[in-house]
């Protein structure tokens, strides 16, 4: 079910539990600002989720409320993961879903990194 990105942060969301170590995940990178792990249901050969350590529901929430260090740290972490995984030279896609129209299902900001193969059209076409 898509989430409402205007709701307050829910500490019981699945990614909050991963951050607290209550649920296992395949970590690919961690620093003071971000955690990156394999998506449990990959939609490409490589599909990694990068999440900030702070309590932000969505990109909207993060861009409004995070301080400059958090934003810089998170954006840099996304870039580090992409480089570490060898995604830059062949190319990759990054995506953040927000709310119902975006299809966001987990109410903790996450950036999807897709790669490892050609990824096809950017978005479902109207026809
Ligand atoms: P969204 O639709 O919110 O942008 O993406 C949520 C993503 O989280 C989905 O791609 C889904 O497969 C992934 N996901 C959901 N629950 C878990 C989990 O418990 N562990 C991991 N590693 N990924 C999850």
CSV table of N, CA, C and O and ligand atoms in Angstrom, one decimal:
chain,number,residue,atom,x,y,z
A,1,UNK,N,0.8,-1.2,0.0
A,1,UNK,CA,0.0,0.0,0.0
A,1,UNK,C,0.9,1.3,0.0
A,1,UNK,O,1.8,1.4,0.8
A,2,UNK,N,0.6,2.2,-0.9
A,2,UNK,CA,1.4,3.4,-0.9
A,2,UNK,C,1.2,4.2,0.4
A,2,UNK,O,0.1,4.1,1.0
A,3,UNK,N,2.2,4.9,0.8
A,3,UNK,CA,2.1,5.7,2.1
A,3,UNK,C,1.7,7.1,1.8
A,3,UNK,O,1.8,7.6,0.7
A,4,UNK,N,1.2,7.8,2.9
A,4,UNK,CA,1.0,9.2,2.8
A,4,UNK,C,2.2,9.9,3.3
A,4,UNK,O,2.6,9.9,4.5
A,5,UNK,N,2.9,10.6,2.4
A,5,UNK,CA,4.2,11.2,2.8
A,5,UNK,C,4.1,12.5,3.7
A,5,UNK,O,5.1,13.0,4.1
A,6,UNK,N,2.8,12.9,4.0
A,6,UNK,CA,2.6,14.0,4.9
A,6,UNK,C,2.5,13.6,6.3
A,6,UNK,O,2.4,14.4,7.2
A,7,UNK,N,2.4,12.3,6.6
A,7,UNK,CA,2.2,11.8,7.9
A,7,UNK,C,3.5,11.9,8.7
A,7,UNK,O,4.6,11.9,8.1
A,8,UNK,N,3.4,12.0,10.1
A,8,UNK,CA,4.7,12.1,10.9
A,8,UNK,C,5.5,10.8,10.7
A,8,UNK,O,4.9,9.7,10.3
A,9,UNK,N,6.8,10.9,11.0
A,9,UNK,CA,7.6,9.7,10.9
A,9,UNK,C,7.2,8.6,11.8
A,9,UNK,O,6.8,8.8,13.0
A,10,UNK,N,7.1,7.3,11.3
A,10,UNK,CA,6.7,6.2,12.1
A,10,UNK,C,8.0,5.3,12.5
A,10,UNK,O,8.6,4.7,11.6
A,11,UNK,N,8.3,5.3,13.8
A,11,UNK,CA,9.5,4.6,14.2
A,11,UNK,C,9.4,3.1,14.0
A,11,UNK,O,10.4,2.4,14.2
A,12,UNK,N,8.3,2.6,13.7
A,12,UNK,CA,8.1,1.2,13.5
A,12,UNK,C,8.2,0.7,12.0
A,12,UNK,O,7.9,-0.4,11.7
A,13,UNK,N,8.5,1.7,11.1
A,13,UNK,CA,8.6,1.3,9.7
A,13,UNK,C,9.8,0.3,9.6
A,13,UNK,O,10.8,0.3,10.3
A,14,UNK,N,9.8,-0.5,8.5
A,14,UNK,CA,10.7,-1.6,8.3
A,14,UNK,C,12.2,-1.1,8.2
A,14,UNK,O,13.1,-1.7,8.7
A,15,UNK,N,12.3,0.1,7.6
A,15,UNK,CA,13.7,0.6,7.4
A,15,UNK,C,14.3,1.1,8.8
A,15,UNK,O,15.5,1.1,9.0
A,16,UNK,N,13.4,1.7,9.6
A,16,UNK,CA,13.8,2.1,10.9
A,16,UNK,C,14.3,0.8,11.7
A,16,UNK,O,15.3,0.9,12.4
A,17,UNK,N,13.6,-0.3,11.5
A,17,UNK,CA,14.0,-1.5,12.2
A,17,UNK,C,15.3,-2.0,11.7
A,17,UNK,O,16.2,-2.5,12.4
A,18,UNK,N,15.5,-1.9,10.3
A,18,UNK,CA,16.8,-2.3,9.8
A,18,UNK,C,17.9,-1.4,10.3
A,18,UNK,O,19.0,-1.9,10.7
A,19,UNK,N,17.7,-0.1,10.4
A,19,UNK,CA,18.7,0.8,11.0
A,19,UNK,C,19.0,0.5,12.4
A,19,UNK,O,20.2,0.6,12.8
A,20,UNK,N,18.1,0.0,13.2
A,20,UNK,CA,18.3,-0.3,14.6
A,20,UNK,C,18.9,-1.7,14.7
A,20,UNK,O,19.1,-2.2,15.8
A,21,UNK,N,19.0,-2.4,13.6
A,21,UNK,CA,19.6,-3.8,13.7
A,21,UNK,C,18.6,-4.8,14.1
A,21,UNK,O,18.9,-6.0,14.5
A,22,UNK,N,17.3,-4.5,14.1
A,22,UNK,CA,16.2,-5.4,14.6
A,22,UNK,C,15.8,-6.4,13.5
A,22,UNK,O,15.2,-7.4,13.8
A,23,UNK,N,16.1,-6.0,12.2
A,23,UNK,CA,15.8,-6.9,11.1
A,23,UNK,C,17.1,-6.9,10.3
A,23,UNK,O,17.7,-5.9,10.1
A,24,UNK,N,17.4,-8.1,9.8
A,24,UNK,CA,18.7,-8.3,9.0
A,24,UNK,C,18.5,-7.6,7.6
A,24,UNK,O,17.4,-7.5,7.1
A,25,UNK,N,19.7,-7.2,7.1
A,25,UNK,CA,19.7,-6.7,5.7
A,25,UNK,C,21.1,-7.0,5.2
A,25,UNK,O,22.1,-7.2,6.0
A,26,UNK,N,21.3,-7.0,3.9
A,26,UNK,CA,22.6,-7.2,3.3
A,26,UNK,C,23.2,-5.8,3.1
A,26,UNK,O,23.0,-5.2,2.1
A,27,UNK,N,24.0,-5.4,4.1
A,27,UNK,CA,24.6,-4.1,4.0
A,27,UNK,C,25.7,-4.0,3.0
A,27,UNK,O,26.5,-4.9,2.9
A,28,UNK,N,25.6,-2.9,2.2
A,28,UNK,CA,26.7,-2.8,1.2
A,28,UNK,C,27.6,-1.5,1.5
A,28,UNK,O,28.7,-1.4,1.1
A,29,UNK,N,27.1,-0.7,2.4
A,29,UNK,CA,27.8,0.5,2.8
A,29,UNK,C,27.2,1.2,4.0
A,29,UNK,O,25.9,1.2,4.1
A,30,UNK,N,28.0,1.8,4.8
A,30,UNK,CA,27.5,2.5,6.0
A,30,UNK,C,28.4,3.6,6.4
A,30,UNK,O,29.7,3.4,6.4
A,31,UNK,N,27.9,4.8,6.7
A,31,UNK,CA,28.7,5.8,7.3
A,31,UNK,C,27.9,6.6,8.3
A,31,UNK,O,26.8,6.1,8.7
A,32,UNK,N,28.3,7.7,8.7
A,32,UNK,CA,27.6,8.5,9.8
A,32,UNK,C,26.2,8.9,9.3
A,32,UNK,O,25.3,9.2,10.1
A,33,UNK,N,26.0,9.0,8.0
A,33,UNK,CA,24.8,9.7,7.4
A,33,UNK,C,23.9,8.7,6.7
A,33,UNK,O,22.7,9.0,6.6
A,34,UNK,N,24.4,7.6,6.3
A,34,UNK,CA,23.6,6.7,5.5
A,34,UNK,C,23.9,5.2,5.6
A,34,UNK,O,25.0,4.9,6.1
A,35,UNK,N,22.9,4.4,5.3
A,35,UNK,CA,23.1,3.0,5.2
A,35,UNK,C,22.6,2.5,3.8
A,35,UNK,O,21.5,3.0,3.4
A,36,UNK,N,23.3,1.6,3.2
A,36,UNK,CA,22.9,1.1,1.9
A,36,UNK,C,22.9,-0.4,2.0
A,36,UNK,O,23.7,-1.0,2.6
A,37,UNK,N,21.8,-1.0,1.5
A,37,UNK,CA,21.6,-2.5,1.5
A,37,UNK,C,20.9,-2.9,0.3
A,37,UNK,O,20.3,-2.2,-0.4
A,38,UNK,N,21.0,-4.3,0.0
A,38,UNK,CA,20.4,-4.8,-1.1
A,38,UNK,C,18.9,-4.8,-1.0
A,38,UNK,O,18.3,-5.1,0.1
A,39,UNK,N,18.2,-4.5,-2.0
A,39,UNK,CA,16.7,-4.6,-2.0
A,39,UNK,C,16.3,-6.1,-1.9
A,39,UNK,O,16.9,-6.9,-2.6
A,40,UNK,N,15.3,-6.4,-1.1
A,40,UNK,CA,14.9,-7.7,-0.9
A,40,UNK,C,14.2,-8.3,-2.1
A,40,UNK,O,14.1,-9.5,-2.3
A,41,UNK,N,13.7,-7.5,-3.0
A,41,UNK,CA,13.0,-7.9,-4.2
A,41,UNK,C,13.5,-7.2,-5.4
A,41,UNK,O,12.9,-6.3,-6.0
A,42,UNK,N,14.7,-7.5,-5.8
A,42,UNK,CA,15.4,-6.7,-6.8
A,42,UNK,C,14.7,-6.6,-8.2
A,42,UNK,O,14.2,-7.6,-8.7
A,43,UNK,N,14.7,-5.4,-8.7
A,43,UNK,CA,14.0,-5.1,-10.0
A,43,UNK,C,15.1,-4.9,-11.1
A,43,UNK,O,14.7,-4.5,-12.2
A,44,UNK,N,16.3,-5.2,-10.8
A,44,UNK,CA,17.4,-5.1,-11.8
A,44,UNK,C,18.5,-6.0,-11.3
A,44,UNK,O,18.5,-6.4,-10.1
A,45,UNK,N,19.5,-6.3,-12.1
A,45,UNK,CA,20.6,-7.1,-11.7
A,45,UNK,C,21.3,-6.6,-10.4
A,45,UNK,O,21.6,-7.3,-9.5
A,46,UNK,N,21.4,-5.3,-10.4
A,46,UNK,CA,21.9,-4.6,-9.1
A,46,UNK,C,20.8,-3.7,-8.7
A,46,UNK,O,20.3,-2.9,-9.5
A,47,UNK,N,20.3,-3.8,-7.4
A,47,UNK,CA,19.2,-3.0,-6.9
A,47,UNK,C,19.6,-2.7,-5.4
A,47,UNK,O,19.4,-3.6,-4.6
A,48,UNK,N,20.0,-1.5,-5.2
A,48,UNK,CA,20.4,-1.2,-3.8
A,48,UNK,C,19.6,0.0,-3.3
A,48,UNK,O,19.2,0.9,-4.1
A,49,UNK,N,19.3,-0.1,-2.0
A,49,UNK,CA,18.6,1.0,-1.4
A,49,UNK,C,19.5,1.8,-0.5
A,49,UNK,O,20.3,1.2,0.2
A,50,UNK,N,19.5,3.1,-0.6
A,50,UNK,CA,20.3,4.0,0.3
A,50,UNK,C,19.4,4.8,1.1
A,50,UNK,O,18.5,5.5,0.5
A,51,UNK,N,19.5,4.8,2.4
A,51,UNK,CA,18.6,5.5,3.3
A,51,UNK,C,19.5,6.4,4.2
A,51,UNK,O,20.6,6.0,4.7
A,52,UNK,N,18.9,7.6,4.6
A,52,UNK,CA,19.6,8.4,5.6
A,52,UNK,C,19.4,7.8,7.0
A,52,UNK,O,18.4,7.1,7.2
A,53,UNK,N,20.3,8.1,7.9
A,53,UNK,CA,20.2,7.7,9.2
A,53,UNK,C,19.1,8.5,10.0
A,53,UNK,O,18.6,8.0,11.0
A,54,UNK,N,18.8,9.7,9.5
A,54,UNK,CA,17.8,10.5,10.2
A,54,UNK,C,16.4,10.0,9.9
A,54,UNK,O,16.1,9.3,9.0
A,55,UNK,N,15.5,10.6,10.7
A,55,UNK,CA,14.1,10.2,10.7
A,55,UNK,C,13.3,11.0,9.6
A,55,UNK,O,12.7,12.0,10.0
A,56,UNK,N,13.3,10.6,8.4
A,56,UNK,CA,12.7,11.4,7.3
A,56,UNK,C,11.8,10.5,6.5
A,56,UNK,O,12.2,9.4,6.1
A,57,UNK,N,10.5,10.9,6.4
A,57,UNK,CA,9.5,10.1,5.7
A,57,UNK,C,9.8,9.9,4.2
A,57,UNK,O,9.6,8.8,3.6
A,58,UNK,N,10.2,11.0,3.6
A,58,UNK,CA,10.3,11.0,2.1
A,58,UNK,C,11.4,12.1,1.7
A,58,UNK,O,11.9,12.8,2.5
A,59,UNK,N,11.6,12.1,0.4
A,59,UNK,CA,12.5,13.2,-0.1
A,59,UNK,C,11.9,14.5,0.2
A,59,UNK,O,12.7,15.5,0.5
A,60,UNK,N,10.6,14.6,0.2
A,60,UNK,CA,10.0,16.0,0.5
A,60,UNK,C,10.4,16.4,1.9
A,60,UNK,O,10.8,17.5,2.2
A,61,UNK,N,10.1,15.5,2.9
A,61,UNK,CA,10.4,15.7,4.3
A,61,UNK,C,11.9,16.1,4.5
A,61,UNK,O,12.3,17.0,5.2
A,62,UNK,N,12.7,15.3,3.8
A,62,UNK,CA,14.2,15.4,4.0
A,62,UNK,C,14.7,16.8,3.4
A,62,UNK,O,15.4,17.5,4.1
A,63,UNK,N,14.2,17.1,2.2
A,63,UNK,CA,14.7,18.3,1.6
A,63,UNK,C,14.2,19.6,2.4
A,63,UNK,O,14.8,20.6,2.3
A,64,UNK,N,13.1,19.4,3.1
A,64,UNK,CA,12.6,20.6,3.9
A,64,UNK,C,13.2,20.7,5.2
A,64,UNK,O,13.6,21.8,5.7
A,65,UNK,N,13.5,19.5,5.9
A,65,UNK,CA,13.9,19.6,7.3
A,65,UNK,C,15.3,19.2,7.6
A,65,UNK,O,15.8,19.5,8.7
A,66,UNK,N,16.0,18.4,6.8
A,66,UNK,CA,17.3,18.0,7.1
A,66,UNK,C,18.3,19.2,7.0
A,66,UNK,O,18.1,20.1,6.3
A,67,UNK,N,19.3,19.1,7.9
A,67,UNK,CA,20.3,20.2,7.8
A,67,UNK,C,21.3,20.0,6.7
A,67,UNK,O,21.3,18.9,6.1
A,68,UNK,N,22.1,21.0,6.5
A,68,UNK,CA,23.0,20.9,5.3
A,68,UNK,C,24.0,19.7,5.4
A,68,UNK,O,24.3,19.1,4.4
A,69,UNK,N,24.5,19.4,6.6
A,69,UNK,CA,25.4,18.3,6.8
A,69,UNK,C,24.7,17.0,6.4
A,69,UNK,O,25.3,16.1,5.8
A,70,UNK,N,23.5,16.8,6.9
A,70,UNK,CA,22.8,15.6,6.6
A,70,UNK,C,22.5,15.4,5.1
A,70,UNK,O,22.7,14.3,4.5
A,71,UNK,N,22.2,16.5,4.5
A,71,UNK,CA,21.9,16.5,3.0
A,71,UNK,C,23.2,16.1,2.3
A,71,UNK,O,23.2,15.2,1.4
A,72,UNK,N,24.2,16.8,2.6
A,72,UNK,CA,25.5,16.6,1.9
A,72,UNK,C,26.0,15.1,2.2
A,72,UNK,O,26.4,14.4,1.2
A,73,UNK,N,25.9,14.7,3.4
A,73,UNK,CA,26.3,13.4,3.8
A,73,UNK,C,25.6,12.3,3.0
A,73,UNK,O,26.1,11.3,2.5
A,74,UNK,N,24.2,12.5,2.9
A,74,UNK,CA,23.4,11.5,2.3
A,74,UNK,C,23.7,11.5,0.8
A,74,UNK,O,23.9,10.4,0.2
A,75,UNK,N,23.7,12.6,0.2
A,75,UNK,CA,23.9,12.7,-1.3
A,75,UNK,C,25.3,12.1,-1.6
A,75,UNK,O,25.5,11.4,-2.6
A,76,UNK,N,26.3,12.4,-0.8
A,76,UNK,CA,27.6,11.9,-1.1
A,76,UNK,C,27.6,10.4,-0.9
A,76,UNK,O,28.3,9.6,-1.7
A,77,UNK,N,26.9,9.8,0.1
A,77,UNK,CA,26.8,8.4,0.3
A,77,UNK,C,26.2,7.7,-0.9
A,77,UNK,O,26.7,6.6,-1.4
A,78,UNK,N,25.2,8.3,-1.5
A,78,UNK,CA,24.6,7.7,-2.7
A,78,UNK,C,25.6,7.6,-3.8
A,78,UNK,O,25.8,6.5,-4.5
A,79,UNK,N,26.4,8.6,-4.0
A,79,UNK,CA,27.5,8.6,-5.0
A,79,UNK,C,28.6,7.6,-4.7
A,79,UNK,O,29.0,6.9,-5.6
A,80,UNK,N,28.9,7.5,-3.5
A,80,UNK,CA,30.0,6.5,-3.1
A,80,UNK,C,29.5,5.1,-3.4
A,80,UNK,O,30.3,4.3,-3.9
A,81,UNK,N,28.3,4.8,-3.0
A,81,UNK,CA,27.8,3.4,-3.3
A,81,UNK,C,27.8,3.1,-4.8
A,81,UNK,O,28.2,2.1,-5.2
A,82,UNK,N,27.3,4.1,-5.6
A,82,UNK,CA,27.3,3.9,-7.0
A,82,UNK,C,28.7,3.6,-7.6
A,82,UNK,O,28.9,2.7,-8.4
A,83,UNK,N,29.7,4.4,-7.1
A,83,UNK,CA,31.1,4.2,-7.6
A,83,UNK,C,31.6,2.9,-7.1
A,83,UNK,O,32.2,2.1,-7.8
A,84,UNK,N,31.4,2.6,-5.8
A,84,UNK,CA,31.9,1.3,-5.2
A,84,UNK,C,31.4,0.1,-5.9
A,84,UNK,O,32.1,-0.9,-6.0
A,85,UNK,N,30.2,0.2,-6.4
A,85,UNK,CA,29.5,-0.9,-7.1
A,85,UNK,C,29.9,-1.0,-8.6
A,85,UNK,O,29.4,-1.8,-9.3
A,86,UNK,N,30.7,0.0,-9.0
A,86,UNK,CA,31.1,0.0,-10.4
A,86,UNK,C,30.0,0.4,-11.4
A,86,UNK,O,30.0,0.0,-12.6
A,87,UNK,N,29.1,1.2,-10.9
A,87,UNK,CA,27.9,1.5,-11.7
A,87,UNK,C,28.1,2.7,-12.6
A,87,UNK,O,27.4,2.9,-13.6
A,88,UNK,N,29.2,3.5,-12.4
A,88,UNK,CA,29.3,4.8,-13.0
A,88,UNK,C,29.6,4.6,-14.5
A,88,UNK,O,28.9,5.2,-15.4
A,89,UNK,N,30.6,3.8,-14.8
A,89,UNK,CA,31.0,3.7,-16.2
A,89,UNK,C,29.9,3.1,-17.1
A,89,UNK,O,29.6,3.7,-18.2
A,90,UNK,N,29.3,2.0,-16.7
A,90,UNK,CA,28.2,1.5,-17.6
A,90,UNK,C,27.0,2.3,-17.5
A,90,UNK,O,26.1,2.2,-18.4
A,91,UNK,N,26.8,3.0,-16.4
A,91,UNK,CA,25.6,3.8,-16.2
A,91,UNK,C,24.6,3.1,-15.3
A,91,UNK,O,24.6,1.9,-15.1
A,92,UNK,N,23.7,3.9,-14.7
A,92,UNK,CA,22.8,3.4,-13.7
A,92,UNK,C,21.6,4.3,-13.6
A,92,UNK,O,21.6,5.4,-14.3
A,93,UNK,N,20.7,4.0,-12.8
A,93,UNK,CA,19.5,4.9,-12.6
A,93,UNK,C,19.3,5.0,-11.1
A,93,UNK,O,19.4,4.0,-10.3
A,94,UNK,N,18.9,6.2,-10.6
A,94,UNK,CA,18.5,6.4,-9.2
A,94,UNK,C,17.1,7.0,-9.2
A,94,UNK,O,16.7,7.7,-10.1
A,95,UNK,N,16.4,6.6,-8.1
A,95,UNK,CA,15.0,6.9,-8.1
A,95,UNK,C,14.5,7.0,-6.6
A,95,UNK,O,15.0,6.2,-5.8
A,96,UNK,N,13.7,8.0,-6.4
A,96,UNK,CA,13.1,8.1,-5.0
A,96,UNK,C,11.6,8.2,-5.3
A,96,UNK,O,11.1,9.2,-5.9
A,97,UNK,N,10.8,7.3,-4.8
A,97,UNK,CA,9.3,7.4,-4.9
A,97,UNK,C,8.8,8.2,-3.7
A,97,UNK,O,9.2,8.0,-2.6
A,98,UNK,N,7.8,9.0,-4.0
A,98,UNK,CA,7.2,9.8,-3.0
A,98,UNK,C,5.7,9.7,-3.1
A,98,UNK,O,5.1,10.0,-4.1
A,99,UNK,N,5.1,9.2,-2.0
A,99,UNK,CA,3.7,9.1,-1.8
A,99,UNK,C,3.0,8.2,-2.8
A,99,UNK,O,3.6,7.4,-3.5
A,100,UNK,N,1.6,8.4,-2.9
A,100,UNK,CA,0.8,7.4,-3.7
A,100,UNK,C,1.1,7.4,-5.1
A,100,UNK,O,1.3,6.4,-5.7
A,101,UNK,N,1.2,8.6,-5.8
A,101,UNK,CA,1.5,8.6,-7.2
A,101,UNK,C,2.8,8.1,-7.5
A,101,UNK,O,3.1,7.5,-8.6
A,102,UNK,N,3.8,8.3,-6.6
A,102,UNK,CA,5.1,7.7,-6.8
A,102,UNK,C,5.2,6.2,-6.5
A,102,UNK,O,6.2,5.6,-6.8
A,103,UNK,N,4.2,5.7,-5.8
A,103,UNK,CA,4.3,4.3,-5.4
A,103,UNK,C,5.1,4.0,-4.2
A,103,UNK,O,5.6,2.9,-4.0
A,104,UNK,N,5.3,5.0,-3.3
A,104,UNK,CA,6.2,4.8,-2.1
A,104,UNK,C,5.5,3.9,-1.2
A,104,UNK,O,4.3,4.1,-0.8
A,105,UNK,N,6.2,2.8,-0.7
A,105,UNK,CA,5.6,1.8,0.2
A,105,UNK,C,6.2,1.9,1.6
A,105,UNK,O,5.6,1.4,2.5
A,106,UNK,N,7.4,2.3,1.7
A,106,UNK,CA,8.1,2.3,3.0
A,106,UNK,C,8.3,3.8,3.4
A,106,UNK,O,8.9,4.6,2.7
A,107,UNK,N,7.8,4.2,4.6
A,107,UNK,CA,7.8,5.6,5.0
A,107,UNK,C,9.1,6.1,5.6
A,107,UNK,O,9.0,6.7,6.7
A,108,UNK,N,10.2,5.7,5.1
A,108,UNK,CA,11.5,6.2,5.5
A,108,UNK,C,12.2,6.5,4.1
A,108,UNK,O,12.4,5.6,3.3
A,109,UNK,N,12.7,7.7,3.9
A,109,UNK,CA,13.3,8.1,2.6
A,109,UNK,C,14.3,7.0,2.2
A,109,UNK,O,15.2,6.6,3.0
A,110,UNK,N,14.2,6.6,0.9
A,110,UNK,CA,15.1,5.7,0.3
A,110,UNK,C,15.3,6.1,-1.1
A,110,UNK,O,14.4,6.4,-1.8
A,111,UNK,N,16.6,6.0,-1.5
A,111,UNK,CA,16.9,6.2,-3.0
A,111,UNK,C,17.2,4.8,-3.5
A,111,UNK,O,18.0,4.0,-2.9
A,112,UNK,N,16.6,4.4,-4.6
A,112,UNK,CA,16.9,3.2,-5.3
A,112,UNK,C,18.0,3.4,-6.2
A,112,UNK,O,18.0,4.4,-7.0
A,113,UNK,N,19.0,2.5,-6.2
A,113,UNK,CA,20.0,2.5,-7.3
A,113,UNK,C,19.8,1.2,-8.1
A,113,UNK,O,19.8,0.1,-7.5
A,114,UNK,N,19.6,1.4,-9.4
A,114,UNK,CA,19.5,0.2,-10.3
A,114,UNK,C,20.6,0.2,-11.3
A,114,UNK,O,21.0,1.2,-11.8
A,115,UNK,N,21.1,-1.0,-11.6
A,115,UNK,CA,22.2,-1.1,-12.6
A,115,UNK,C,22.5,-2.5,-12.9
A,115,UNK,O,21.8,-3.4,-12.5
A,116,UNK,N,23.7,-2.7,-13.5
A,116,UNK,CA,24.2,-4.0,-13.9
A,116,UNK,C,23.7,-4.5,-15.2
A,116,UNK,O,24.0,-5.6,-15.6
A,117,UNK,N,22.8,-3.8,-15.9
A,117,UNK,CA,22.2,-4.1,-17.1
A,117,UNK,C,21.5,-2.9,-17.7
A,117,UNK,O,21.2,-2.0,-17.0
A,118,UNK,N,21.2,-2.9,-19.0
A,118,UNK,CA,20.4,-1.8,-19.6
A,118,UNK,C,19.1,-1.8,-18.9
A,118,UNK,O,18.4,-2.8,-18.7
A,119,UNK,N,18.6,-0.6,-18.6
A,119,UNK,CA,17.4,-0.5,-17.7
A,119,UNK,C,16.1,-0.1,-18.4
A,119,UNK,O,15.1,-0.1,-17.8
A,120,UNK,N,16.2,0.0,-19.7
A,120,UNK,CA,14.9,0.3,-20.5
A,120,UNK,C,14.4,1.7,-20.3
A,120,UNK,O,15.1,2.5,-19.8
A,121,UNK,N,13.2,1.9,-20.7
A,121,UNK,CA,12.6,3.3,-20.7
A,121,UNK,C,12.6,3.8,-19.3
A,121,UNK,O,12.5,3.1,-18.3
A,122,UNK,N,12.7,5.1,-19.2
A,122,UNK,CA,12.7,5.8,-17.9
A,122,UNK,C,11.5,5.5,-17.1
A,122,UNK,O,11.5,5.4,-15.8
A,123,UNK,N,10.3,5.5,-17.7
A,123,UNK,CA,9.1,5.5,-17.0
A,123,UNK,C,8.0,4.8,-17.9
A,123,UNK,O,8.2,4.9,-19.1
A,124,UNK,N,7.0,4.3,-17.3
A,124,UNK,CA,5.9,3.7,-18.1
A,124,UNK,C,5.4,4.8,-19.0
A,124,UNK,O,5.1,5.9,-18.7
A,125,UNK,N,5.3,4.4,-20.3
A,125,UNK,CA,4.8,5.4,-21.3
A,125,UNK,C,3.3,5.4,-21.5
A,125,UNK,O,2.7,4.3,-21.3
A,126,UNK,N,2.8,6.5,-21.8
A,126,UNK,CA,1.3,6.6,-22.0
A,126,UNK,C,0.8,5.9,-23.2
A,126,UNK,O,-0.4,5.6,-23.4
A,127,UNK,N,1.7,5.6,-24.2
A,127,UNK,CA,1.3,4.9,-25.4
A,127,UNK,C,1.5,5.7,-26.6
A,127,UNK,O,2.0,6.8,-26.5
B,1,LIG,P1,9.2,2.0,-2.5
B,1,LIG,O1,8.1,1.4,-3.3
B,1,LIG,O2,8.8,2.4,-1.1
B,1,LIG,O3,10.0,3.1,-3.2
B,1,LIG,O4,10.3,0.8,-2.3
B,1,LIG,C1,10.4,0.0,-1.2
B,1,LIG,C2,11.4,-1.0,-1.5
B,1,LIG,O5,11.8,-1.7,-0.3
B,1,LIG,C3,10.9,-2.1,-2.4
B,1,LIG,O6,11.8,-2.2,-3.6
B,1,LIG,C4,11.0,-3.4,-1.6
B,1,LIG,O7,11.4,-4.5,-2.3
B,1,LIG,C5,12.0,-3.0,-0.5
B,1,LIG,N1,11.8,-3.7,0.8
B,1,LIG,C6,10.7,-3.8,1.5
B,1,LIG,N2,10.8,-4.4,2.6
B,1,LIG,C7,12.2,-4.7,2.7
B,1,LIG,C8,13.0,-5.4,3.6
B,1,LIG,O8,12.5,-5.9,4.7
B,1,LIG,N3,14.3,-5.5,3.3
B,1,LIG,C9,14.8,-5.0,2.2
B,1,LIG,N4,16.2,-5.2,2.0
B,1,LIG,N5,14.1,-4.4,1.3
B,1,LIG,C10,12.8,-4.2,1.5
